[in-house]
XYZ file of C-alpha atoms in Angstrom:
786
model
C 14.726 27.466 23.841
C 13.963 30.294 21.135
C 11.966 33.767 22.461
C 9.183 33.106 20.473
C 7.899 30.156 22.321
C 8.730 31.435 26.291
C 6.485 34.747 24.944
C 4.167 32.172 23.650
C 2.881 29.623 25.509
C 0.970 31.030 28.065
C -1.423 30.749 25.384
C -0.116 27.673 23.326
C -2.874 24.566 22.111
C -2.377 21.627 21.959
C -4.012 21.148 18.568
C -2.750 23.964 16.724
C 0.257 22.862 16.974
C 2.742 21.841 13.786
C 6.368 20.242 12.750
C 6.684 21.910 10.229
C 8.849 20.672 6.955
C 9.032 16.661 8.995
C 11.613 14.629 7.103
C 13.190 11.254 6.268
C 16.859 10.390 7.543
C 16.380 13.056 9.630
C 17.650 13.141 13.784
C 15.976 16.162 14.187
C 12.385 15.374 13.177
C 13.233 11.578 15.003
C 13.851 13.599 18.189
C 10.659 15.654 18.108
C 8.429 12.995 17.713
C 9.599 10.534 19.728
C 9.992 12.803 22.203
C 5.996 13.434 21.477
C 5.423 10.470 22.171
C 7.045 10.295 25.219
C 5.700 13.226 26.318
C 2.360 13.010 25.302
C 1.803 15.167 23.115
C -0.585 14.339 19.635
C 1.384 16.831 16.863
C 0.335 18.193 13.277
C 2.185 18.033 9.981
C 2.607 20.287 8.382
C 4.781 23.409 6.338
C 5.328 26.656 7.365
C 6.391 29.856 4.622
C 9.258 30.443 8.420
C 11.794 27.998 7.625
C 13.078 25.471 4.871
C 13.999 23.465 8.060
C 12.095 20.917 10.216
C 10.635 23.155 13.164
C 7.813 23.406 15.331
C 4.872 26.180 15.016
C 2.180 27.053 16.779
C 0.088 29.318 13.568
C 2.804 31.709 12.080
C 5.196 31.422 14.972
C 8.005 29.952 14.746
C 7.782 28.829 18.890
C 11.217 25.784 18.682
C 13.788 25.134 16.461
C 16.338 22.260 16.240
C 14.878 19.042 18.000
C 16.307 19.256 21.501
C 14.515 21.858 21.581
C 11.398 21.273 20.676
C 11.172 18.189 22.440
C 11.942 20.727 25.588
C 9.394 22.374 24.252
C 6.612 19.178 24.327
C 7.914 18.748 28.228
C 6.578 21.894 28.315
C 3.386 21.349 26.934
C 2.993 17.633 28.508
C 2.615 19.483 32.229
C 3.695 16.525 33.755
C 6.872 14.668 34.522
C 7.677 12.793 32.827
C 10.612 14.773 31.307
C 12.722 13.942 34.947
C 10.550 15.830 37.693
C 12.490 18.223 39.556
C 14.120 20.729 38.327
C 17.444 20.061 39.536
C 17.080 16.919 37.087
C 15.526 19.387 34.473
C 18.643 20.886 35.067
C 20.298 17.446 34.568
C 18.761 17.055 31.398
C 18.854 20.363 30.081
C 23.186 19.840 30.787
C 22.942 16.225 28.412
C 20.710 17.464 26.087
C 24.172 20.320 25.498
C 26.813 17.866 25.881
C 24.409 15.518 22.893
C 25.122 18.254 20.877
C 27.877 19.721 21.286
C 30.482 17.438 21.961
C 28.243 13.821 20.900
C 27.217 14.993 18.101
C 30.542 16.448 16.704
C 31.766 13.320 17.132
C 30.071 10.858 15.540
C 29.570 13.492 12.450
C 33.770 13.299 11.935
C 33.796 10.141 13.104
C 36.413 10.768 15.430
C 37.918 8.368 17.926
C 39.905 9.483 20.351
C 36.348 11.993 21.344
C 34.223 9.624 20.452
C 35.986 6.603 23.616
C 35.935 9.653 25.829
C 32.059 9.752 24.358
C 31.556 6.455 25.410
C 33.512 6.447 28.660
C 31.189 8.863 29.557
C 28.401 6.964 29.166
C 29.610 5.114 30.869
C 29.669 6.311 34.103
C 26.159 7.139 33.546
C 23.973 4.020 32.421
C 26.031 1.551 35.928
C 22.825 2.909 38.075
C 20.584 2.344 34.298
C 21.727 0.571 31.731
C 18.513 2.095 30.121
C 18.632 5.997 31.009
C 21.475 7.974 31.843
C 18.969 10.481 33.806
C 17.138 8.953 36.449
C 14.590 6.133 35.979
C 12.202 6.602 32.673
C 12.484 8.221 29.459
C 13.616 12.159 29.650
C 15.098 14.511 26.900
C 18.376 13.646 27.312
C 18.213 9.701 26.226
C 15.763 10.881 23.235
C 19.027 13.485 21.674
C 21.754 10.323 22.234
C 20.727 7.817 21.425
C 19.013 9.017 18.195
C 22.199 10.688 17.108
C 24.060 7.288 18.035
C 22.002 5.165 16.469
C 21.991 7.321 12.751
C 25.853 7.413 13.248
C 27.181 4.376 11.174
C 30.502 1.358 11.037
C 30.524 2.650 15.076
C 31.705 -0.436 16.702
C 29.571 1.026 20.473
C 31.409 -0.116 23.080
C 28.814 -3.347 25.516
C 27.280 -1.094 27.892
C 26.605 1.805 24.488
C 25.129 -0.757 22.832
C 22.118 -3.048 25.315
C 21.087 1.462 26.165
C 20.572 1.974 22.460
C 19.353 -1.166 21.507
C 16.584 -1.128 24.995
C 15.030 2.191 22.945
C 15.378 0.327 19.094
C 11.659 0.111 19.930
C 10.936 3.479 20.515
C 12.718 5.074 18.147
C 10.749 2.100 15.572
C 8.185 4.269 15.732
C 9.685 7.022 15.975
C 11.008 6.891 12.586
C 8.088 5.261 11.473
C 5.762 7.589 13.162
C 7.839 10.298 9.592
C 5.969 8.414 7.798
C 3.007 8.547 9.357
C 2.773 12.282 9.701
C 3.285 13.177 6.068
C 0.080 10.754 6.002
C -2.062 13.579 8.052
C -2.628 16.542 7.238
C -0.596 19.099 6.537
C -2.484 22.501 5.885
C -5.906 21.273 3.649
C -3.766 18.471 2.393
C -5.226 15.188 3.164
C -2.469 13.063 1.923
C -4.316 9.812 3.436
C -6.391 10.171 -0.135
C -5.316 7.318 -2.009
C -6.139 9.367 -5.576
C -3.252 11.064 -6.402
C -4.990 13.439 -8.819
C -6.585 14.215 -5.136
C -3.933 15.471 -3.584
C -1.650 16.504 -5.993
C -4.684 19.604 -6.956
C -4.075 19.994 -3.116
C -0.214 20.625 -3.310
C -0.601 22.898 -6.068
C -3.790 24.446 -5.141
C -2.284 25.239 -1.327
C 0.724 27.032 -3.797
C -0.467 28.817 -6.414
C -2.666 29.807 -2.833
C 0.781 30.705 -1.321
C 1.446 32.734 -4.308
C -1.269 34.951 -5.601
C -4.164 34.781 -2.193
C -7.240 32.937 -1.872
C -9.299 34.851 -4.779
C -7.133 33.031 -7.710
C -8.631 29.080 -7.994
C -6.940 26.944 -10.146
C -8.324 25.627 -12.739
C -11.793 23.759 -12.389
C -10.725 19.744 -14.729
C -8.771 17.860 -15.809
C -4.863 19.998 -15.014
C -3.406 17.638 -13.032
C -2.270 14.775 -15.757
C 1.113 12.025 -15.239
C 4.029 12.455 -17.994
C 4.100 10.897 -21.240
C 7.555 10.057 -20.727
C 8.574 8.162 -17.211
C 12.208 10.352 -17.395
C 10.761 14.604 -17.080
C 8.782 12.675 -13.402
C 5.657 11.231 -12.888
C 2.739 13.202 -13.735
C 2.974 17.205 -14.733
C 0.258 20.486 -13.342
C -0.481 22.523 -16.006
C -2.506 25.042 -13.675
C 0.459 27.799 -15.224
C -0.483 28.872 -18.752
C -4.941 29.191 -17.556
C -3.738 31.223 -14.091
C -1.195 33.634 -16.778
C -4.110 34.615 -18.532
C -6.204 35.228 -15.473
C -4.349 37.101 -14.364
C -3.498 38.912 -17.404
C -7.070 39.761 -18.105
C -7.554 40.807 -14.716
C -4.481 42.941 -14.212
C -2.532 41.961 -11.703
C 0.645 40.438 -13.095
C 3.527 42.207 -11.201
C 6.664 42.702 -12.942
C 8.302 39.063 -12.005
C 5.577 38.100 -13.398
C 5.791 38.086 -16.872
C 4.736 34.342 -18.156
C 3.764 31.677 -18.100
C 6.782 30.136 -17.254
C 7.121 32.933 -14.349
C 4.368 31.610 -12.278
C 4.379 27.889 -13.250
C 8.594 29.176 -11.202
C 6.789 30.911 -8.311
C 4.095 27.976 -7.963
C 6.893 24.882 -7.625
C 8.956 27.854 -5.154
C 6.132 27.670 -2.718
C 5.057 23.841 -2.957
C 9.784 24.176 -1.814
C 12.143 21.333 -2.358
C 11.163 18.783 1.201
C 7.408 18.486 0.822
C 5.863 15.055 2.316
C 4.004 14.405 -1.214
C 6.473 15.577 -4.061
C 9.555 15.737 -5.034
C 11.980 17.441 -7.869
C 9.344 19.760 -9.104
C 11.221 21.390 -12.042
C 9.887 23.276 -14.358
C 10.069 23.181 -18.098
C 9.968 25.596 -21.278
C 6.353 25.647 -21.391
C 5.707 26.476 -17.728
C 4.555 22.673 -17.068
C 5.469 22.130 -13.459
C 6.967 18.691 -13.148
C 7.434 16.435 -10.081
C 7.518 12.915 -8.425
C 5.680 11.090 -6.071
C 7.894 10.926 -2.799
C 8.962 7.037 -1.177
C 7.154 8.161 2.023
C 3.930 8.900 0.834
C 4.137 6.319 -1.338
C 5.316 3.822 1.221
C 2.338 4.690 3.959
C -0.005 3.530 0.911
C 1.292 0.881 0.157
C 1.719 -0.433 4.133
C -2.074 0.264 3.639
C -2.844 -1.205 0.938
C -1.185 -4.472 2.142
C -2.621 -4.347 5.851
C -6.179 -3.513 4.090
C -5.312 -6.869 2.072
C -8.161 -5.350 -0.785
C -7.463 -2.218 -3.595
C -9.693 0.592 -1.727
C -12.793 2.204 -3.493
C -12.788 6.347 -3.269
C -14.178 8.385 -1.122
C -15.793 10.213 -3.695
C -17.605 7.700 -5.055
C -21.914 8.174 -3.990
C -23.597 5.277 -5.349
C -26.244 4.669 -6.657
C -28.988 2.298 -8.734
C -27.528 1.320 -11.782
C -28.994 -1.679 -14.785
C -26.767 -2.624 -17.398
C -28.438 -3.825 -20.623
C -25.639 -6.557 -22.565
C -25.320 -9.129 -23.947
C -28.852 -9.797 -25.141
C -28.668 -13.337 -27.458
C -31.534 -13.961 -29.607
C -34.189 -17.259 -29.556
C -34.047 -20.585 -31.611
C -30.272 -18.631 -32.394
C -26.572 -19.595 -31.317
C -25.161 -17.205 -29.775
C -21.996 -16.141 -32.275
C -18.758 -13.558 -32.110
C -21.500 -10.876 -32.436
C -22.285 -11.355 -29.492
C -18.899 -11.732 -27.857
C -18.165 -8.808 -27.441
C -21.657 -7.329 -25.773
C -20.894 -10.222 -22.874
C -17.547 -10.342 -21.775
C -17.686 -5.899 -22.134
C -20.828 -6.485 -19.944
C -19.696 -8.632 -17.741
C -17.173 -6.399 -16.641
C -18.819 -3.210 -16.946
C -21.228 -4.923 -13.939
C -17.848 -6.138 -12.167
C -16.409 -2.916 -11.780
C -19.874 -0.597 -10.734
C -20.105 -3.226 -8.302
C -16.619 -3.002 -6.860
C -18.095 0.596 -6.487
C -20.264 -0.312 -4.023
C -23.489 0.150 -6.380
C -26.688 -2.083 -6.849
C -26.210 -3.553 -10.084
C -29.417 -4.848 -11.965
C -27.749 -7.521 -15.414
C -30.059 -7.181 -17.501
C -30.286 -9.598 -20.603
C -33.147 -8.526 -23.162
C -33.769 -11.563 -25.426
C -34.944 -11.320 -28.507
C -37.801 -14.170 -28.047
C -40.557 -11.825 -28.898
C -42.088 -10.754 -32.785
C -43.075 -12.234 -36.502
C -40.007 -14.665 -36.090
C -42.226 -16.708 -33.905
C -44.527 -18.151 -36.111
C -42.080 -19.795 -38.615
C -39.868 -21.751 -35.853
C -43.314 -23.054 -33.967
C -44.933 -24.043 -37.715
C -41.257 -25.597 -38.643
C -41.445 -27.721 -35.529
C -45.108 -28.499 -35.200
C -44.071 -29.784 -38.703
C -41.427 -31.625 -38.401
C -42.546 -32.968 -35.150
C -45.605 -33.916 -35.247
C -46.201 -35.169 -31.619
C -44.645 -32.413 -29.979
C -47.142 -32.159 -27.610
C -46.695 -36.082 -26.600
C -42.972 -36.541 -27.218
C -40.610 -33.609 -27.262
C -37.674 -32.944 -30.232
C -34.262 -32.748 -28.520
C -32.895 -29.754 -31.495
C -28.885 -29.539 -30.563
C -27.721 -27.330 -33.311
C -30.555 -24.138 -32.626
C -28.288 -22.710 -36.485
C -28.954 -25.529 -39.042
C -32.533 -25.238 -37.010
C -32.836 -21.829 -38.545
C -32.072 -22.236 -40.874
C -34.296 -24.429 -41.795
C -37.209 -22.970 -41.156
C -36.283 -19.350 -43.181
C -36.559 -21.504 -46.009
C -39.154 -22.966 -45.671
C -40.562 -19.993 -44.817
C -39.044 -17.724 -48.171
C -39.730 -20.727 -50.445
C -43.392 -21.449 -49.788
C -45.989 -19.383 -49.671
C -48.490 -21.405 -48.062
C -45.541 -22.113 -45.235
C -46.108 -18.334 -44.776
C -49.494 -18.202 -44.964
C -49.991 -20.209 -41.912
C -46.107 -18.895 -39.541
C -47.968 -15.494 -40.149
C -51.357 -16.690 -38.475
C -48.567 -18.745 -35.857
C -48.045 -15.169 -34.467
C -51.580 -13.841 -34.059
C -52.587 -17.045 -32.024
C -49.200 -16.671 -29.924
C -50.168 -12.813 -29.396
C -53.446 -13.828 -27.888
C -52.376 -16.088 -25.608
C -53.306 -19.868 -27.918
C -51.892 -22.930 -25.577
C -50.077 -24.836 -28.117
C -47.972 -22.174 -29.686
C -47.218 -20.398 -26.284
C -45.404 -24.282 -24.815
C -43.708 -24.650 -28.258
C -42.481 -21.235 -27.793
C -41.346 -21.782 -23.814
C -39.498 -25.337 -25.646
C -37.645 -22.937 -28.419
C -37.049 -20.458 -25.281
C -35.477 -23.032 -22.649
C -33.454 -24.676 -25.040
C -32.228 -22.193 -25.957
C -31.379 -20.608 -22.759
C -29.113 -23.756 -22.178
C -27.048 -23.260 -25.383
C -26.304 -19.645 -23.723
C -25.081 -21.208 -20.709
C -23.240 -23.172 -22.276
C -21.705 -19.288 -23.493
C -22.068 -17.717 -19.712
C -20.534 -20.685 -17.676
C -17.260 -20.411 -20.048
C -16.611 -16.416 -19.520
C -18.505 -16.480 -15.941
C -21.431 -14.535 -16.334
C -23.755 -14.112 -14.706
C -26.906 -12.149 -16.043
C -30.654 -12.288 -15.448
C -32.960 -12.315 -18.249
C -35.514 -9.705 -19.250
C -36.636 -10.004 -22.792
C -39.208 -8.891 -25.347
C -42.177 -10.591 -24.009
C -41.479 -8.928 -20.491
C -42.352 -5.941 -21.613
C -45.661 -6.700 -24.882
C -47.941 -6.510 -21.463
C -46.148 -2.790 -20.508
C -46.616 -1.755 -24.189
C -49.930 0.259 -24.065
C -49.113 1.960 -20.619
C -46.444 3.389 -22.529
C -48.211 4.795 -25.363
C -51.032 6.188 -23.291
C -48.452 8.378 -21.424
C -46.972 10.308 -24.330
C -50.940 10.194 -25.753
C -51.915 12.003 -22.414
C -49.278 14.276 -22.842
C -50.546 15.476 -26.287
C -46.775 13.878 -27.702
C -48.110 11.312 -29.553
C -48.337 12.012 -33.934
C -50.919 9.782 -35.753
C -49.072 8.651 -39.464
C -51.004 8.184 -42.608
C -52.566 3.935 -41.494
C -52.743 5.085 -37.776
C -48.527 4.156 -37.423
C -48.699 5.862 -33.644
C -45.296 7.927 -34.225
C -42.958 9.396 -31.485
C -40.541 12.443 -33.317
C -37.231 13.285 -31.573
C -35.089 16.543 -32.707
C -32.949 16.090 -34.804
C -33.804 12.785 -35.754
C -36.014 12.796 -39.192
C -37.664 9.353 -39.175
C -39.421 9.102 -35.612
C -40.393 6.340 -32.729
C -43.006 3.990 -34.422
C -44.560 3.054 -30.696
C -47.871 1.621 -33.270
C -47.854 -0.288 -35.742
C -50.258 0.678 -38.489
C -51.311 -3.092 -38.098
C -51.419 -2.086 -34.299
C -48.659 -4.215 -33.952
C -45.541 -3.660 -31.578
C -41.617 -3.145 -32.881
C -38.704 -2.051 -31.365
C -39.611 1.048 -30.944
C -42.683 0.140 -28.753
C -40.393 -2.469 -26.887
C -37.171 -0.508 -26.134
C -40.142 2.574 -24.153
C -41.456 0.489 -22.328
C -38.072 -1.291 -20.430
C -36.618 2.741 -20.265
C -40.064 3.341 -18.288
C -39.995 0.227 -16.525
C -36.372 0.554 -15.592
C -36.641 4.258 -15.042
C -40.051 3.780 -12.982
C -40.288 0.921 -11.709
C -36.410 -0.394 -10.308
C -35.641 3.025 -9.746
C -32.136 3.564 -11.748
C -30.144 5.475 -11.699
C -27.507 5.450 -14.295
C -28.510 2.959 -17.181
C -26.722 1.156 -19.812
C -26.928 -0.689 -22.736
C -24.287 -1.555 -24.213
C -24.999 -2.766 -29.021
C -23.013 -3.070 -31.478
C -22.240 0.931 -32.234
C -24.922 0.600 -35.586
C -28.106 1.509 -32.948
C -26.385 4.112 -31.555
C -29.017 6.592 -33.265
C -32.076 4.209 -32.513
C -31.422 4.775 -28.469
C -30.799 8.030 -29.567
C -33.816 8.578 -30.472
C -35.464 6.354 -27.470
C -33.343 8.426 -24.597
C -34.626 11.659 -26.441
C -38.460 10.516 -25.438
C -37.705 9.786 -22.576
C -35.690 13.234 -21.064
C -39.116 14.631 -23.532
C -41.335 12.711 -21.552
C -39.816 13.478 -18.353
C -38.133 9.314 -17.139
C -34.728 11.584 -17.867
C -33.759 14.725 -15.770
C -31.109 14.723 -13.605
C -31.011 11.715 -11.751
C -30.947 9.674 -14.203
C -28.139 9.175 -16.897
C -29.276 6.647 -19.847
C -26.099 5.513 -21.931
C -25.537 3.716 -25.135
C -21.613 1.908 -25.352
C -21.442 1.466 -28.755
C -19.042 -1.518 -29.834
C -17.005 -2.114 -33.013
C -16.652 -4.647 -35.348
C -14.043 -7.929 -34.486
C -11.950 -8.628 -38.250
C -10.709 -11.497 -39.293
C -7.421 -11.043 -40.393
C -8.852 -9.757 -44.304
C -10.474 -6.737 -42.159
C -13.918 -7.742 -43.004
C -16.212 -8.956 -40.889
C -15.246 -12.401 -38.314
C -16.212 -16.058 -40.423
C -15.714 -19.088 -41.198
C -14.404 -20.329 -43.788
C -17.491 -21.001 -45.878
C -18.547 -17.660 -45.219
C -21.107 -18.711 -41.466
C -21.058 -17.020 -38.454
C -18.974 -18.046 -36.194
C -20.302 -19.712 -33.227
C -19.090 -18.224 -30.537
C -18.519 -22.351 -28.449
C -16.319 -23.527 -30.654
C -14.184 -19.088 -31.167
C -13.797 -20.285 -27.357
C -13.045 -23.762 -26.861
C -10.896 -23.311 -29.572
C -8.046 -20.007 -27.612
C -8.781 -23.305 -24.983
C -7.644 -26.149 -27.253
C -4.727 -23.643 -28.234
C -3.659 -22.701 -24.931
C -3.560 -26.840 -23.817
C -1.567 -27.374 -27.132
C 1.069 -24.085 -26.215
C 0.942 -25.895 -21.654
C 2.001 -29.716 -22.455
C 4.634 -28.623 -25.132
C 6.195 -26.334 -22.697
C 5.724 -28.952 -19.665
C 6.908 -31.902 -22.426
C 10.460 -29.021 -22.823
C 10.987 -28.056 -18.274
C 9.594 -24.915 -19.134
C 6.014 -25.229 -16.132
C 5.864 -25.770 -13.081
C 2.231 -27.170 -14.241
C 0.671 -30.667 -13.420
C -0.723 -32.716 -15.861
C -3.833 -33.165 -14.543
C -3.531 -29.392 -14.303
C -2.910 -28.286 -17.510
C -6.875 -28.947 -19.214
C -7.698 -26.836 -15.771
C -4.823 -23.603 -16.399
C -5.818 -23.741 -20.544
C -9.462 -23.502 -20.048
C -8.611 -20.245 -17.111
C -5.921 -18.698 -19.423
C -8.244 -19.638 -23.176
C -11.486 -18.127 -21.456
C -9.302 -14.975 -20.541
C -6.977 -13.707 -22.984
C -10.636 -14.318 -25.172
C -11.223 -11.934 -22.835
C -8.316 -9.641 -22.215
C -7.887 -8.968 -26.769
C -11.202 -7.424 -26.400
C -11.463 -5.521 -23.136
C -7.942 -4.280 -23.260
C -9.204 -1.418 -26.322
C -11.496 0.694 -27.038
C -14.462 -1.030 -26.861
C -15.849 1.504 -29.676
C -12.364 0.878 -32.581
C -13.440 -2.636 -34.538
C -9.825 -4.879 -34.379
C -8.631 -8.547 -35.772
C -8.768 -11.596 -33.890
C -5.933 -13.746 -34.304
C -5.643 -16.486 -31.192
C -1.643 -16.001 -31.929
C -1.515 -12.488 -30.590
C -4.093 -13.550 -27.691
C -2.427 -16.299 -26.644
C 1.104 -14.810 -26.695
C 3.433 -14.636 -23.924
C 4.781 -11.272 -24.673
C 2.871 -8.125 -24.986
C 0.215 -6.907 -22.884
C -1.987 -10.088 -23.119
C -3.884 -11.682 -20.373
C -0.899 -14.696 -20.779
C 1.601 -12.544 -19.888
C -0.048 -10.557 -17.016
C -1.477 -13.656 -15.609
C 2.791 -14.949 -16.418
C 3.452 -12.144 -13.907
C 1.289 -12.654 -11.207
C 2.483 -16.595 -10.835
C 6.015 -15.378 -10.632
C 5.658 -12.865 -7.500
C 3.545 -16.022 -6.176
C 5.916 -18.439 -6.748
C 8.902 -15.988 -4.820
C 6.504 -16.119 -2.335
C 6.261 -19.844 -2.263
C 9.671 -19.870 -2.387
C 9.757 -17.873 0.381
C 8.274 -19.904 2.670
C 9.833 -23.661 1.453
C 12.895 -22.560 1.727
C 13.770 -19.121 3.787
C 10.686 -20.402 5.935
C 9.598 -16.949 5.997
C 5.967 -16.978 5.715
C 4.047 -13.656 4.411
C 1.354 -13.907 6.798
C 3.531 -13.906 9.179
C 5.531 -10.997 8.528
C 1.843 -8.812 8.293
C 0.741 -9.993 11.629
C 4.674 -9.201 13.575
C 3.989 -5.888 11.517
C 6.481 -5.319 8.794
C 6.575 -2.613 7.194
C 6.997 -2.573 3.084
C 10.979 0.119 2.762
C 10.881 1.404 -0.059
C 14.817 2.287 -0.494
C 14.642 1.045 -4.167
C 13.858 2.909 -7.590
C 12.062 0.771 -8.671
C 10.349 -0.170 -5.334
C 9.311 3.691 -5.354
C 8.381 2.661 -9.281
C 6.122 -0.668 -8.833
C 4.312 1.351 -5.131
C 3.970 4.859 -7.564
C 1.385 2.399 -10.488
C 0.023 0.422 -7.532
C -0.777 3.608 -5.949
C -2.608 4.402 -9.871
C -5.851 2.365 -9.443
C -8.098 5.123 -8.018
C -8.189 7.643 -10.153
C -7.750 4.741 -12.867
C -11.278 3.310 -11.683
C -12.757 7.259 -10.869
C -11.585 7.335 -15.099
C -13.401 3.833 -15.141
C -17.220 4.677 -13.778
C -17.139 7.404 -15.362
C -17.053 6.047 -19.585
C -16.878 2.471 -18.272
C -14.450 0.807 -20.971
C -12.733 -1.247 -19.564
C -10.022 -0.969 -20.936
C -8.614 2.234 -18.087
C -8.778 -1.194 -15.798
C -5.852 -3.596 -18.628
C -3.848 -0.544 -19.015
C -3.487 -0.128 -14.962
C -2.426 -4.308 -15.501
C 0.225 -4.142 -17.988
C 2.349 -1.170 -16.841
C 1.831 -2.954 -13.265
C 2.743 -5.999 -14.573
C 5.931 -3.726 -16.497
C 6.447 -2.450 -13.072
C 6.872 -6.029 -10.943
C 9.239 -7.755 -13.692
C 10.691 -5.018 -13.580
C 11.283 -4.922 -9.149
C 11.829 -8.403 -9.142
C 14.843 -7.999 -11.684
C 16.123 -5.431 -10.459
C 15.899 -6.120 -6.485
C 17.132 -9.284 -5.379
C 14.159 -10.411 -3.399
C 15.034 -13.926 -1.250
C 18.078 -13.789 0.264
C 18.005 -9.705 0.706
C 18.153 -8.303 4.465
C 15.495 -6.636 2.667
C 13.723 -10.111 1.621
C 10.850 -8.688 4.619
C 9.840 -5.078 3.677
C 10.599 -6.312 -1.146
C 7.781 -10.652 0.453
C 5.461 -7.771 1.506
C 5.618 -6.055 -1.501
C 5.195 -8.456 -3.663
C 2.061 -9.582 -2.247
C 0.825 -6.253 -1.909
C 0.994 -6.299 -5.606
C -0.507 -10.388 -6.421
C -3.054 -9.019 -4.025
C -3.703 -5.534 -6.786
C -3.879 -8.104 -9.773
C -5.507 -11.115 -8.599
C -8.511 -8.106 -7.744
C -7.893 -6.486 -11.137
C -8.918 -9.629 -13.147
C -11.758 -9.647 -10.834
C -13.129 -6.648 -12.137
C -12.455 -8.003 -16.247
C -13.091 -11.272 -15.874
C -8.973 -12.678 -15.730
C -9.529 -15.940 -13.797
C -6.153 -16.740 -11.631
C -3.827 -19.193 -12.013
C -0.445 -19.691 -9.167
C 0.990 -21.897 -12.110
C 1.237 -20.966 -15.402
């Protein structure tokens, strides 16, 4: 034990001890962790400026180096007799440790047969009385040192008595090896490696490094200075802090002779990180001063094992749940849902699922158009077409035809138009007959809407325009009392918002209400009654200015402040192959039910062809169900996988393609993993769930395994980014990259029947689970065979 230890052992606190620079596959590290466990001394991980080797450190004092010395330090700290007991016994243990260091270790390193035989004979004599211990009747530092060295040596044929000895300690040895990744995962300085956000951990890694170089007063950039490398061959991630840090140091006059550029700053930070960091490896600096790095297999291995045991994707610890409200879908009563409703409906559903996954309370609001002047003509048309409507309710199945016919009468017949306008007044005054017909139209429409919602797995609660009708006067009164109402010529009550020339009209000159009135009443209800803290409205982009005005007025009146945010996701247009709005050949708007069912029809036809050709392992009775799941999922994913603010061309061929970024490809990649696990059980009698119950671990040794674990670990950062802008394409991108990594893994790494089968099956399970959970976030139905 070095002199420093002897000087400081009296003041040593177990809680302040650190085993620094621990390394995977390092005998010194294994000995130290085995001794720590055997002698009951807890130790933290860390790094040290004092040495690059494995060492035991107290504060800034190096108190022990070399595995045997560290083990002895742990024994001294333990205060018990686990190390041997008497002084004489300790002397014998010390002799064996010296023998291991000077005789056994060189013999195994050089594979010197003659010297190894002599070592085996020496051990055999010591093990005559106990097959488990060379000294005494409990595990001592001598056993730890000798077994670690023998177990690490390759291509040795141990005599039976020595093999039995090593075997007797295999469980403790395995625990010590596992402890390396656990130690690395715990904490290095201010570094919390249990955090599932790669960006968060890397920010800590490089913050610690730059403070080590430049002092605690130096701060890294505030945001966005850890980024994924665009080209994988350059690294996994890059740190861009050197450029702004160099500028700040230069401005403060803090540059030294060795710091003449941003690259010099980057080189200094990279040197402080070191070549033996538990999180990053292959740390390099490019020409412009970006620090490039890869994540270590041990760091990824720790997290992927946590993932497979948890059986679910991690939820970011930094997310604070709140009450959210998502306004989406919003079709109009008495009109069929058409392709124009596709994006709001599926984007809204995915946004709700993402927010719910983050632990938020979510109100799923369907702001249907169930109130307005159009109902006057619809009521009158129903009265005329079905005179006995009070006794015999009509069965209207085609809302599109019904609405077109009513509109035609309204446009062409002046008398009909006049009566229709009177019906609007009656309806708003509570006329019993008009209300009954209106309710009938609502009920018929809801049944048609539900056909779409069932196909797309949509859950939504209706709060139509009519719900807010009696709440509008109170809102007008609030604005009037605040002195924010401007009465225009004719008596219309308006609210002006900065940067907009046209005002919001809270009440028309005839005393009626319009969209502005309803939407302001809705905002008031959502904020002040439902107590929503984050409100998201999802409509086409053309309504962007309207919602900016509403949100501006809400801010001016004091409804929206630091505790409430109101957001609008304005989506682009679904276009046909001609680049124009997607319509039927006759020029009509495409019914959403028809569009969805056509995708299923095409998928079913494709599946039946593949089954007939022997290319799909689906039973005949399952084809229709699989086709439905894949067909609907394909339509949804084709939309969600792109930025919602952009337009896109609708294409069945593209969305049902088995290659590329499609739901079909993702489902196939997932089914391939499911098939491997099923075959492991059927052919090799290996049940993945049994592996978990036996606490079998994933060991990352192949580059494709590391790459797959890397992509699994990127979920948390992906989810955090998605929570920010609520664009589901981030999740789709995660899925696609994960599917590619999984396909590369099963191609490059033999799973079934390989020596690594158990570990690789668990990696398959972790990936399949992660894909299924991410499928849920974007509404893809999981299928086991495709």
